[in-house]
Short mmCIF file of C-alpha atoms (C1' of nucleotides) in Angstrom, two decimals:
data_model
loop_
_atom_site.label_atom_id
_atom_site.label_comp_id
_atom_site.label_asym_id
_atom_site.label_seq_id
_atom_site.Cartn_x
_atom_site.Cartn_y
_atom_site.Cartn_z
CA MET R 26 -10.00 125.36 44.86
CA LEU R 27 -8.89 127.48 41.95
CA ARG R 28 -11.31 128.18 39.29
CA LEU R 29 -10.25 129.11 35.89
CA TYR R 30 -11.82 130.28 32.60
CA ASP R 31 -11.25 127.66 30.09
CA THR R 32 -10.87 129.00 26.33
CA ARG R 33 -12.00 126.05 24.86
CA ARG R 34 -15.03 125.33 26.78
CA ARG R 35 -15.62 128.95 27.16
CA ALA R 36 -16.62 128.88 30.93
CA ILE R 37 -15.11 128.66 34.27
CA HIS R 38 -14.07 125.37 35.52
CA PRO R 39 -12.28 124.22 38.81
CA VAL R 40 -8.54 123.13 38.16
CA ARG R 41 -8.45 119.68 39.72
CA ALA R 42 -5.40 117.41 40.18
CA PRO R 43 -6.22 114.84 42.91
CA GLY R 44 -3.28 113.18 44.45
CA ARG R 45 -0.57 114.68 42.14
CA ALA R 46 0.79 117.96 41.13
CA VAL R 47 -0.89 120.23 38.75
CA THR R 48 0.98 120.43 35.35
CA MET R 49 1.21 123.57 33.67
CA TYR R 50 3.06 124.62 30.42
CA VAL R 51 3.21 128.07 29.31
CA CYS R 52 4.47 129.14 25.67
CA GLY R 53 7.77 131.14 26.28
CA VAL R 54 9.66 133.63 24.27
CA THR R 55 11.62 133.51 20.89
CA PRO R 56 14.92 135.43 22.55
CA TYR R 57 15.93 137.96 20.02
CA ASP R 58 14.54 141.05 21.59
CA THR R 59 14.02 142.56 25.16
CA THR R 60 11.27 141.65 27.42
CA HIS R 61 8.37 144.06 27.20
CA LEU R 62 5.33 144.47 29.38
CA GLY R 63 3.30 142.01 27.59
CA HIS R 64 5.67 139.21 28.19
CA ALA R 65 5.83 140.28 31.87
CA ARG R 66 2.10 140.35 32.05
CA THR R 67 1.62 137.08 30.62
CA PHE R 68 4.40 135.29 32.69
CA LEU R 69 3.34 136.96 35.82
CA THR R 70 -0.19 135.79 35.59
CA PHE R 71 1.06 132.19 35.42
CA ASP R 72 3.41 133.09 38.23
CA LEU R 73 0.40 133.97 40.23
CA LEU R 74 -1.52 131.06 39.46
CA ALA R 75 1.39 128.82 40.56
CA ARG R 76 1.73 130.71 43.69
CA ILE R 77 -1.99 130.56 44.35
CA LEU R 78 -1.98 126.81 43.87
CA GLU R 79 1.16 126.30 45.95
CA ALA R 80 -0.17 128.49 48.90
CA THR R 81 -3.31 126.54 49.00
CA GLY R 82 -1.64 123.29 49.32
CA HIS R 83 -1.54 122.06 45.67
CA PRO R 84 1.91 121.46 44.23
CA VAL R 85 2.52 122.40 40.78
CA ARG R 86 4.79 121.26 37.88
CA TYR R 87 5.54 124.24 35.60
CA VAL R 88 7.32 123.85 32.24
CA GLN R 89 7.98 126.73 29.98
CA ASN R 90 10.11 126.79 26.55
CA VAL R 91 12.48 129.06 24.83
CA THR R 92 12.08 129.00 21.26
CA ASP R 93 15.81 129.31 20.48
CA ILE R 94 15.92 128.44 16.98
CA ASP R 95 13.39 130.60 14.71
CA GLU R 96 13.48 132.40 11.44
CA SER R 97 13.12 135.74 13.55
CA ILE R 98 16.21 134.82 15.39
CA LEU R 99 18.17 134.27 11.99
CA GLN R 100 17.26 137.45 10.79
CA ARG R 101 18.10 139.57 13.73
CA ALA R 102 21.34 137.83 13.94
CA ALA R 103 21.93 138.51 10.48
CA ARG R 104 20.97 142.29 10.64
CA ASP R 105 23.13 142.61 13.92
CA ASN R 106 25.94 140.44 12.32
CA VAL R 107 26.06 138.16 15.44
CA GLY R 108 25.81 134.52 15.63
CA TRP R 109 22.29 133.24 15.99
CA ARG R 110 23.28 131.08 19.06
CA GLU R 111 25.08 134.10 20.77
CA LEU R 112 22.00 136.35 20.45
CA GLY R 113 19.71 133.72 21.50
CA LYS R 114 21.56 133.21 24.63
CA ARG R 115 22.51 136.93 25.30
CA GLU R 116 18.87 137.94 24.94
CA GLU R 117 17.66 134.80 26.92
CA ARG R 118 19.74 135.95 29.82
CA ALA R 119 18.52 139.30 29.73
CA TYR R 120 14.99 138.21 29.78
CA LEU R 121 15.50 135.69 32.70
CA ALA R 122 17.13 138.79 34.51
CA ASP R 123 14.09 140.91 33.97
CA MET R 124 11.84 138.37 35.13
CA LYS R 125 14.05 137.71 38.12
CA ARG R 126 13.63 141.42 39.22
CA LEU R 127 10.23 140.84 38.85
CA ARG R 128 10.28 137.94 41.58
CA TRP R 129 9.13 135.51 39.05
CA ARG R 130 8.32 132.30 40.25
CA ARG R 131 10.58 130.38 37.81
CA PRO R 132 9.19 127.31 36.03
CA ASP R 133 10.55 123.83 37.09
CA VAL R 134 11.86 123.18 33.62
CA ILE R 135 12.83 125.86 31.12
CA CYS R 136 13.42 123.70 27.96
CA HIS R 137 14.85 124.70 24.46
CA ALA R 138 13.70 123.80 21.11
CA THR R 139 17.43 122.79 20.11
CA GLN R 140 17.64 120.53 23.08
CA GLU R 141 14.51 118.62 22.17
CA LEU R 142 14.89 117.45 18.49
CA PRO R 143 14.54 113.77 19.44
CA ALA R 144 11.16 114.26 21.39
CA MET R 145 10.05 115.91 18.26
CA PHE R 146 11.26 113.19 15.94
CA THR R 147 9.12 110.71 18.24
CA LEU R 148 6.03 112.87 17.96
CA VAL R 149 6.25 112.99 14.07
CA ARG R 150 6.64 109.50 13.98
CA ALA R 151 3.69 109.03 16.06
CA LEU R 152 1.79 111.07 13.69
CA GLU R 153 3.16 109.17 10.88
CA ARG R 154 1.80 105.90 12.47
CA ARG R 155 -1.80 107.44 12.56
CA GLY R 156 -1.46 108.61 9.24
CA ALA R 157 -1.46 112.17 10.22
CA ALA R 158 1.82 113.18 8.30
CA TYR R 159 2.74 113.40 4.75
CA THR R 160 5.92 114.56 2.81
CA LEU R 161 6.22 117.14 0.06
CA PRO R 162 9.38 118.29 -1.41
CA ARG R 163 9.39 121.46 1.07
CA GLY R 164 8.42 119.80 4.37
CA VAL R 165 6.70 117.42 6.29
CA TYR R 166 3.05 118.42 6.70
CA PHE R 167 0.14 117.84 9.19
CA PRO R 168 -3.13 117.04 7.42
CA VAL R 169 -5.82 119.22 9.45
CA ALA R 170 -8.61 116.82 8.28
CA ALA R 171 -7.02 114.15 10.54
CA GLN R 172 -8.56 116.01 13.35
CA PRO R 173 -12.26 116.34 13.44
CA ARG R 174 -12.27 118.92 16.32
CA TYR R 175 -10.01 121.28 14.51
CA GLY R 176 -11.00 124.74 14.93
CA GLU R 177 -12.66 124.15 18.23
CA LEU R 178 -10.35 126.10 20.41
CA SER R 179 -10.60 129.26 18.38
CA GLY R 180 -13.90 128.82 17.17
CA LEU R 181 -12.93 129.59 13.56
CA SER R 182 -14.90 127.66 10.68
CA ALA R 183 -12.99 126.02 8.01
CA ALA R 184 -14.03 128.51 5.54
CA ALA R 185 -12.93 131.46 8.03
CA MET R 186 -9.36 129.99 8.47
CA LYS R 187 -9.16 129.53 4.65
CA ARG R 188 -10.10 133.20 4.19
CA ILE R 189 -7.55 134.33 6.66
CA LEU R 190 -5.00 132.21 5.11
CA VAL R 191 -5.58 133.52 1.75
CA GLY R 192 -4.38 136.73 2.66
CA GLN R 193 -1.20 135.87 4.47
CA ASP R 194 2.26 136.28 3.09
CA ASP R 195 3.55 133.12 4.62
CA ALA R 196 0.96 131.20 2.65
CA LYS R 197 2.96 131.68 -0.39
CA LEU R 198 6.05 130.23 1.18
CA GLU R 199 4.16 126.88 2.05
CA ASP R 200 4.39 124.02 -0.33
CA PRO R 201 1.57 124.57 -2.85
CA GLY R 202 1.01 120.81 -2.77
CA ARG R 203 -0.67 120.72 0.67
CA ARG R 204 -3.80 118.76 0.82
CA ASP R 205 -5.43 121.62 2.65
CA PRO R 206 -4.42 125.25 2.75
CA ARG R 207 -4.68 124.98 6.59
CA ASP R 208 -2.02 122.18 6.84
CA PHE R 209 1.11 123.30 8.72
CA ALA R 210 4.65 122.13 8.55
CA LEU R 211 5.92 119.69 11.12
CA TRP R 212 9.34 120.11 9.62
CA ARG R 213 10.74 121.94 6.86
CA PHE R 214 13.42 121.19 4.46
CA VAL R 215 15.82 124.14 4.29
CA ASP R 216 19.21 124.67 2.78
CA ASP R 217 20.31 127.85 4.37
CA GLY R 218 21.05 128.78 7.98
CA PRO R 219 21.43 126.25 10.69
CA THR R 220 19.81 122.76 10.05
CA TRP R 221 19.54 119.51 11.66
CA PRO R 222 19.42 115.92 10.35
CA SER R 223 16.03 114.26 10.63
CA PRO R 224 14.66 110.95 9.56
CA TRP R 225 12.83 112.99 6.78
CA GLY R 226 15.96 114.90 5.59
CA ARG R 227 17.75 118.34 6.94
CA GLY R 228 15.98 120.95 7.97
CA ARG R 229 14.41 122.74 10.69
CA PRO R 230 11.29 122.03 12.92
CA GLY R 231 8.09 123.60 12.48
CA TRP R 232 7.23 125.80 15.33
CA HIS R 233 4.01 124.03 16.52
CA LEU R 234 5.83 120.82 16.79
CA GLU R 235 8.07 122.11 19.38
CA CYS R 236 5.46 122.99 22.31
CA SER R 237 3.83 119.81 21.68
CA SER R 238 6.72 117.60 21.73
CA MET R 239 8.03 119.26 24.79
CA ILE R 240 4.90 119.01 26.72
CA ARG R 241 4.76 115.40 25.99
CA HIS R 242 8.36 114.77 26.92
CA HIS R 243 8.25 116.75 30.30
CA LEU R 244 4.47 116.55 31.27
CA GLY R 245 2.94 113.63 29.55
CA ASP R 246 -0.03 113.23 27.13
CA GLN R 247 -2.22 115.39 28.92
CA ILE R 248 -1.75 118.27 30.98
CA ASP R 249 -3.99 120.54 33.48
CA ILE R 250 -3.17 123.94 32.38
CA HIS R 251 -1.93 125.46 29.20
CA GLY R 252 -1.15 129.01 28.98
CA GLY R 253 0.10 131.82 26.78
CA GLY R 254 -0.73 135.02 25.30
CA ALA R 255 -4.35 135.26 23.69
CA ASP R 256 -2.51 136.02 20.13
CA LEU R 257 -1.33 132.42 20.43
CA ILE R 258 -4.94 130.97 20.05
CA TYR R 259 -4.88 130.50 16.31
CA PRO R 260 -3.21 128.98 14.87
CA HIS R 261 -0.39 127.90 17.40
CA HIS R 262 -2.61 126.27 20.09
CA GLU R 263 -5.19 125.26 17.63
CA ASN R 264 -2.09 123.27 15.93
CA GLU R 265 -0.84 121.98 19.20
CA ILE R 266 -4.20 120.33 19.97
CA ALA R 267 -4.27 118.79 16.61
CA GLN R 268 -0.93 117.22 16.75
CA SER R 269 -0.90 116.35 20.50
CA GLU R 270 -4.46 114.63 20.43
CA THR R 271 -3.94 112.94 17.11
CA ALA R 272 -0.60 111.44 18.40
CA SER R 273 -2.02 110.30 21.83
CA ARG R 274 -5.69 109.68 21.11
CA LYS R 275 -6.30 111.22 24.42
CA ARG R 276 -8.25 114.37 24.86
CA PRO R 277 -8.50 116.80 26.13
CA PHE R 278 -4.73 117.58 25.55
CA SER R 279 -4.99 120.37 28.23
CA ARG R 280 -7.78 120.41 30.56
CA THR R 281 -7.54 124.19 30.86
CA TRP R 282 -6.50 126.78 28.26
CA ALA R 283 -5.79 130.11 29.73
CA HIS R 284 -5.06 133.06 27.57
CA VAL R 285 -4.02 136.40 28.72
CA GLY R 286 -5.36 139.68 27.17
CA ALA R 287 -3.16 141.74 24.96
CA MET R 288 -1.07 144.44 26.61
CA ARG R 289 -1.42 147.73 24.42
CA LEU R 290 0.14 150.91 23.90
CA GLY R 291 -1.67 153.77 22.25
CA GLY R 292 -4.80 151.52 21.86
CA LYS R 293 -2.76 149.01 19.65
CA LYS R 294 -1.28 145.75 20.88
CA MET R 295 2.28 145.71 21.80
CA SER R 296 4.14 143.69 19.19
CA LYS R 297 7.54 143.30 17.73
CA SER R 298 6.39 144.13 14.55
CA ASP R 299 4.82 147.47 15.25
CA GLY R 300 7.55 148.19 17.56
CA ASN R 301 5.19 149.88 20.09
CA MET R 302 6.90 148.28 23.16
CA VAL R 303 7.51 149.35 26.69
CA PHE R 304 10.48 147.28 28.11
CA VAL R 305 10.24 145.89 31.47
CA ARG R 306 13.86 147.24 31.95
CA ASP R 307 12.59 150.80 31.17
CA ALA R 308 9.52 150.49 33.57
CA LEU R 309 11.65 149.43 36.09
CA ASN R 310 13.83 152.64 35.93
CA VAL R 311 10.89 154.50 36.78
CA THR R 312 9.16 152.35 39.23
CA ASP R 313 10.34 149.48 41.58
CA PRO R 314 9.40 145.47 40.95
CA ARG R 315 6.69 145.25 43.65
CA ALA R 316 4.87 148.25 42.20
CA LEU R 317 5.30 146.89 38.80
CA ARG R 318 3.85 143.75 39.81
CA LEU R 319 0.92 145.51 41.33
CA TYR R 320 0.42 147.54 38.14
CA LEU R 321 0.36 144.68 35.46
CA LEU R 322 -1.55 142.27 37.82
CA ASP R 323 -4.29 144.85 38.91
CA ARG R 324 -6.26 144.20 35.90
CA HIS R 325 -8.29 141.14 35.15
CA TYR R 326 -5.71 138.86 33.05
CA ARG R 327 -8.14 138.33 30.33
CA LYS R 328 -8.77 141.93 29.41
CA PRO R 329 -6.75 143.98 27.09
CA PHE R 330 -4.58 146.34 29.08
CA ASP R 331 -3.79 149.78 27.90
CA HIS R 332 -0.50 151.08 29.33
CA ASP R 333 -0.83 154.13 31.25
CA GLU R 334 2.05 155.83 32.49
CA ALA R 335 -0.09 157.56 35.35
CA SER R 336 -1.59 154.39 36.67
CA LEU R 337 2.15 152.97 36.88
CA ASP R 338 3.13 155.76 38.55
CA ARG R 339 0.23 155.36 41.17
CA ALA R 340 1.20 151.98 41.40
CA ARG R 341 4.27 152.78 43.26
CA LEU R 342 2.53 154.45 45.99
CA ARG R 343 -0.26 152.00 46.36
CA ALA R 344 2.63 149.20 46.69
CA ALA R 345 4.65 151.62 49.11
CA ALA R 346 1.40 152.32 51.32
CA LEU R 347 0.80 148.55 51.47
CA GLY R 348 4.28 147.95 52.56
CA ASP R 349 3.90 150.51 55.33
CA ALA R 350 0.54 149.27 56.46
CA LEU R 351 1.75 145.23 56.50
CA GLY R 352 5.19 145.83 57.25
CA ARG R 353 7.68 143.02 57.32
CA GLY R 354 6.29 140.75 59.80
CA ARG R 355 5.71 136.98 59.37
CA SER R 356 3.23 135.47 57.15
CA GLY R 357 0.09 133.87 58.93
CA ALA R 358 -2.07 131.03 57.76
CA VAL R 359 -5.25 132.38 56.26
CA GLY R 360 -8.31 131.39 58.51
CA ARG R 361 -11.80 130.39 57.57
CA ALA R 362 -13.20 133.62 57.54
CA GLY R 363 -12.08 137.43 57.67
CA PRO R 364 -10.66 139.71 54.73
CA ALA R 365 -7.57 137.68 54.19
CA ARG R 366 -9.91 134.57 53.46
CA GLU R 367 -12.19 136.84 51.05
CA ALA R 368 -9.09 138.09 49.17
CA LEU R 369 -7.70 134.49 48.77
CA SER R 370 -11.00 133.39 47.64
CA ALA R 371 -11.07 136.22 44.96
CA LEU R 372 -7.63 135.07 43.70
CA GLU R 373 -8.94 131.53 43.46
CA ASP R 374 -11.98 132.90 41.45
CA ASP R 375 -10.44 133.01 38.12
CA LEU R 376 -7.63 135.19 39.50
CA ASN R 377 -9.58 138.23 40.57
CA VAL R 378 -6.61 140.39 41.61
CA VAL R 379 -8.56 143.64 41.44
CA ARG R 380 -10.94 142.42 44.22
CA ALA R 381 -8.22 140.88 46.29
CA LEU R 382 -6.05 143.69 46.39
CA LYS R 383 -8.98 146.04 46.98
CA ILE R 384 -9.79 143.87 50.10
CA VAL R 385 -6.12 143.81 51.29
CA GLU R 386 -5.78 147.46 50.98
CA TRP R 387 -8.97 148.16 52.88
CA ALA R 388 -8.33 145.71 55.63
CA ALA R 389 -4.51 146.38 56.20
CA PRO R 390 -4.46 149.52 57.96
CA ARG R 391 -7.22 148.50 60.31
CA ALA R 392 -6.13 145.03 61.09
CA GLU R 393 -4.81 143.71 64.22
CA ALA R 394 -1.42 141.78 64.53
CA ALA R 395 -2.96 138.29 63.71
CA GLU R 396 -5.16 139.62 60.96
CA ARG R 397 -2.28 141.52 59.45
CA ALA R 398 -0.02 138.47 59.29
CA GLU R 399 -2.98 136.76 57.30
CA LEU R 400 -3.08 139.53 54.77
CA ARG R 401 0.71 139.59 54.33
CA THR R 402 0.33 135.87 52.99
CA VAL R 403 -2.14 137.15 50.54
CA ALA R 404 -0.15 140.14 49.53
CA ARG R 405 2.88 137.95 49.15
CA ILE R 406 0.98 135.41 46.83
CA VAL R 407 0.52 138.50 44.73
CA GLY R 408 4.04 139.45 45.26
CA VAL R 409 3.36 143.27 46.09
CA ILE R 410 5.14 143.57 49.61
"C1'" G I 15 -16.12 137.21 7.78
"C1'" G I 16 -15.11 134.89 12.26
"C1'" C I 17 -13.29 135.09 17.49
"C1'" G I 18 -12.95 138.38 21.65
"C1'" U I 19 -12.91 142.77 24.73
"C1'" C I 20 -15.84 146.88 25.97
"C1'" G I 21 -19.09 151.06 26.05
"C1'" U I 22 -20.13 153.56 34.01
"C1'" C I 23 -18.11 161.34 36.18
"C1'" G I 24 -13.17 165.48 32.36
"C1'" C I 25 -9.48 160.95 32.25
"C1'" C I 26 -8.22 155.60 34.22
"C1'" A I 27 -11.29 151.96 36.33
"C1'" A I 28 -14.14 148.68 40.16
"C1'" G I 29 -19.01 147.05 41.09
"C1'" U I 30 -24.13 145.52 42.19
"C1'" G I 31 -31.21 143.36 40.88
"C1'" G I 32 -33.03 147.93 45.60
"C1'" C I 33 -29.04 154.59 47.91
"C1'" A I 34 -23.18 153.63 41.81
"C1'" A I 35 -15.86 151.67 44.94
"C1'" G I 36 -10.94 153.90 44.13
"C1'" G I 37 -7.27 157.20 41.63
"C1'" C I 38 -6.01 161.34 38.90
"C1'" A I 39 -7.71 166.09 37.34
"C1'" A I 40 -10.98 170.02 39.06
"C1'" G I 41 -13.65 173.22 42.74
"C1'" G I 42 -14.00 174.70 48.15
"C1'" G I 43 -11.63 174.57 52.78
"C1'" U I 44 -7.73 173.83 57.14
"C1'" C I 45 -2.62 175.13 57.27
"C1'" U I 46 0.86 178.77 55.67
"C1'" G I 47 4.37 185.15 55.20
"C1'" C I 48 3.17 183.23 49.90
"C1'" A I 49 3.53 178.72 48.02
"C1'" A I 50 4.32 173.36 48.10
"C1'" A I 51 3.07 169.00 50.95
"C1'" A I 52 -0.45 166.88 53.97
"C1'" C I 53 -5.58 166.65 55.58
"C1'" C I 54 -10.88 167.53 54.89
"C1'" C I 55 -15.14 168.55 51.85
"C1'" U I 56 -17.85 168.63 46.73
"C1'" C I 57 -18.25 166.12 42.04
"C1'" A I 58 -22.39 160.11 37.77
"C1'" U I 59 -29.94 159.11 36.91
"C1'" C I 60 -24.03 153.71 34.47
"C1'" G I 61 -24.14 153.97 25.02
"C1'" C I 62 -29.81 153.45 22.62
"C1'" G I 63 -34.46 150.59 22.08
"C1'" G I 64 -37.31 146.49 23.78
"C1'" G I 65 -38.45 142.54 27.66
"C1'" U I 66 -38.43 140.01 32.62
"C1'" U I 67 -39.29 142.18 37.59
"C1'" C I 68 -42.37 145.44 42.85
"C1'" G I 69 -37.84 147.71 41.27
"C1'" A I 70 -32.16 146.96 36.21
"C1'" U I 71 -26.45 150.34 35.50
"C1'" U I 72 -26.63 145.00 36.87
"C1'" C I 73 -30.54 139.36 33.76
"C1'" C I 74 -32.36 138.42 28.46
"C1'" C I 75 -33.23 140.04 23.11
"C1'" G I 76 -31.80 143.52 19.38
"C1'" C I 77 -29.13 147.65 17.71
"C1'" C I 78 -25.53 151.58 17.61
"C1'" G I 79 -20.60 152.61 18.61
"C1'" A I 80 -15.07 151.67 20.06
"C1'" C I 81 -11.17 148.61 19.96
"C1'" G I 82 -8.15 144.37 19.72
"C1'" C I 83 -6.82 139.61 17.56
"C1'" C I 84 -7.03 136.00 13.48
"C1'" U I 85 0.54 137.70 9.75
"C1'" C I 86 6.34 136.67 13.62
"C1'" C I 87 4.10 137.79 18.25
"C1'" A I 88 3.15 136.66 25.41
#
RNA sequence: GGCGUCGUCGCCAAGUGGCAAGGCAAGGGUCUGCAAAACCCUCAUCGCGGGUUCGAUUCCCGCCGACGCCUCCA
């Protein structure tokens, strides 16, 4: 059985879903820019996670969102003088094409914020019934005080959060009448740009609301695995927990929280604001998809990963060598013992790809036909042959 | 301030309570008209100080240091 590190409990626990599919939700992209290696690493990590579960007989129901309405899309659309919907659709297509080239195990559902407004309203109504929403002139807010465990995921104290919020530019944009400076918008009343009618007035949804309501809509009140980049822990995932657990009165909202470490360039996290990104598209110009998968997955997913051209280049040789050693033959069921079993066990041990690949690379040139077939199975789970 | 990752050969990076993977670079060699490629060989007492132990790089405590995140962000 797969064992995974859970950010909330800060320990490794087995992923159990007896008699049903494992439910997994991963925070996706806001499509206004091209897919970079950080996106690819994160999504390939959950691709691998799903493949491991499925290969070991555990069906998976995987949902991922596309934030197709967001201030950043509106800004980019204005800058480039294109319609925000047009921009979003174009960038989403590009992103899906990039991921397809990486042989991404696509989510079973890819949902869009603009298509889920009814689900969002339902969630806000549920929060209202719990007394966990209040309306101010500039928006409907969630009172953080309604959630006694707020801060559990990130480990931040209330004082620490407030200290952080004081220095933020966005804090000035929030409604000054909030009961607590940590309270966040469920729905914003805005006049400019695209807006939607809601029971509270025209406006746009708060971005934390999107994920909570989509999860509830597509997967239910509680899920097995919630994933995303480590940069989303606070405030995004913390706020999701607050909304969802308050609305459903069920906890935990997600049994396991899996966060992928940052992809860095020059010692700094790749990010849109810093512009220090390496795009998947460009990487695929100098290497091939299997090699890029090998490169991105051959570092433990929770660790930060410094992009290194030399390593990327080497990955091509490694993938080619594995291809030569394992050939194109059939996959074989992994037996109870032997290198393929050891490699598969490594994958099940909090996705230890490094150990698994090392075993496969060592065993592949030495293996007989039957064993090679087993090794192919593991190599194909990782997607490197 | 908090959360987190990490300090292992010149560089990247695994790993283990008992001789420290691998890759790149470097040096030597085989081969070659010279070279390239290929192949072979060589190359580390694991940040500092305590503790536990027969024995710690590996476990515990403290320290020093690096970096990231906490702002939209995967």
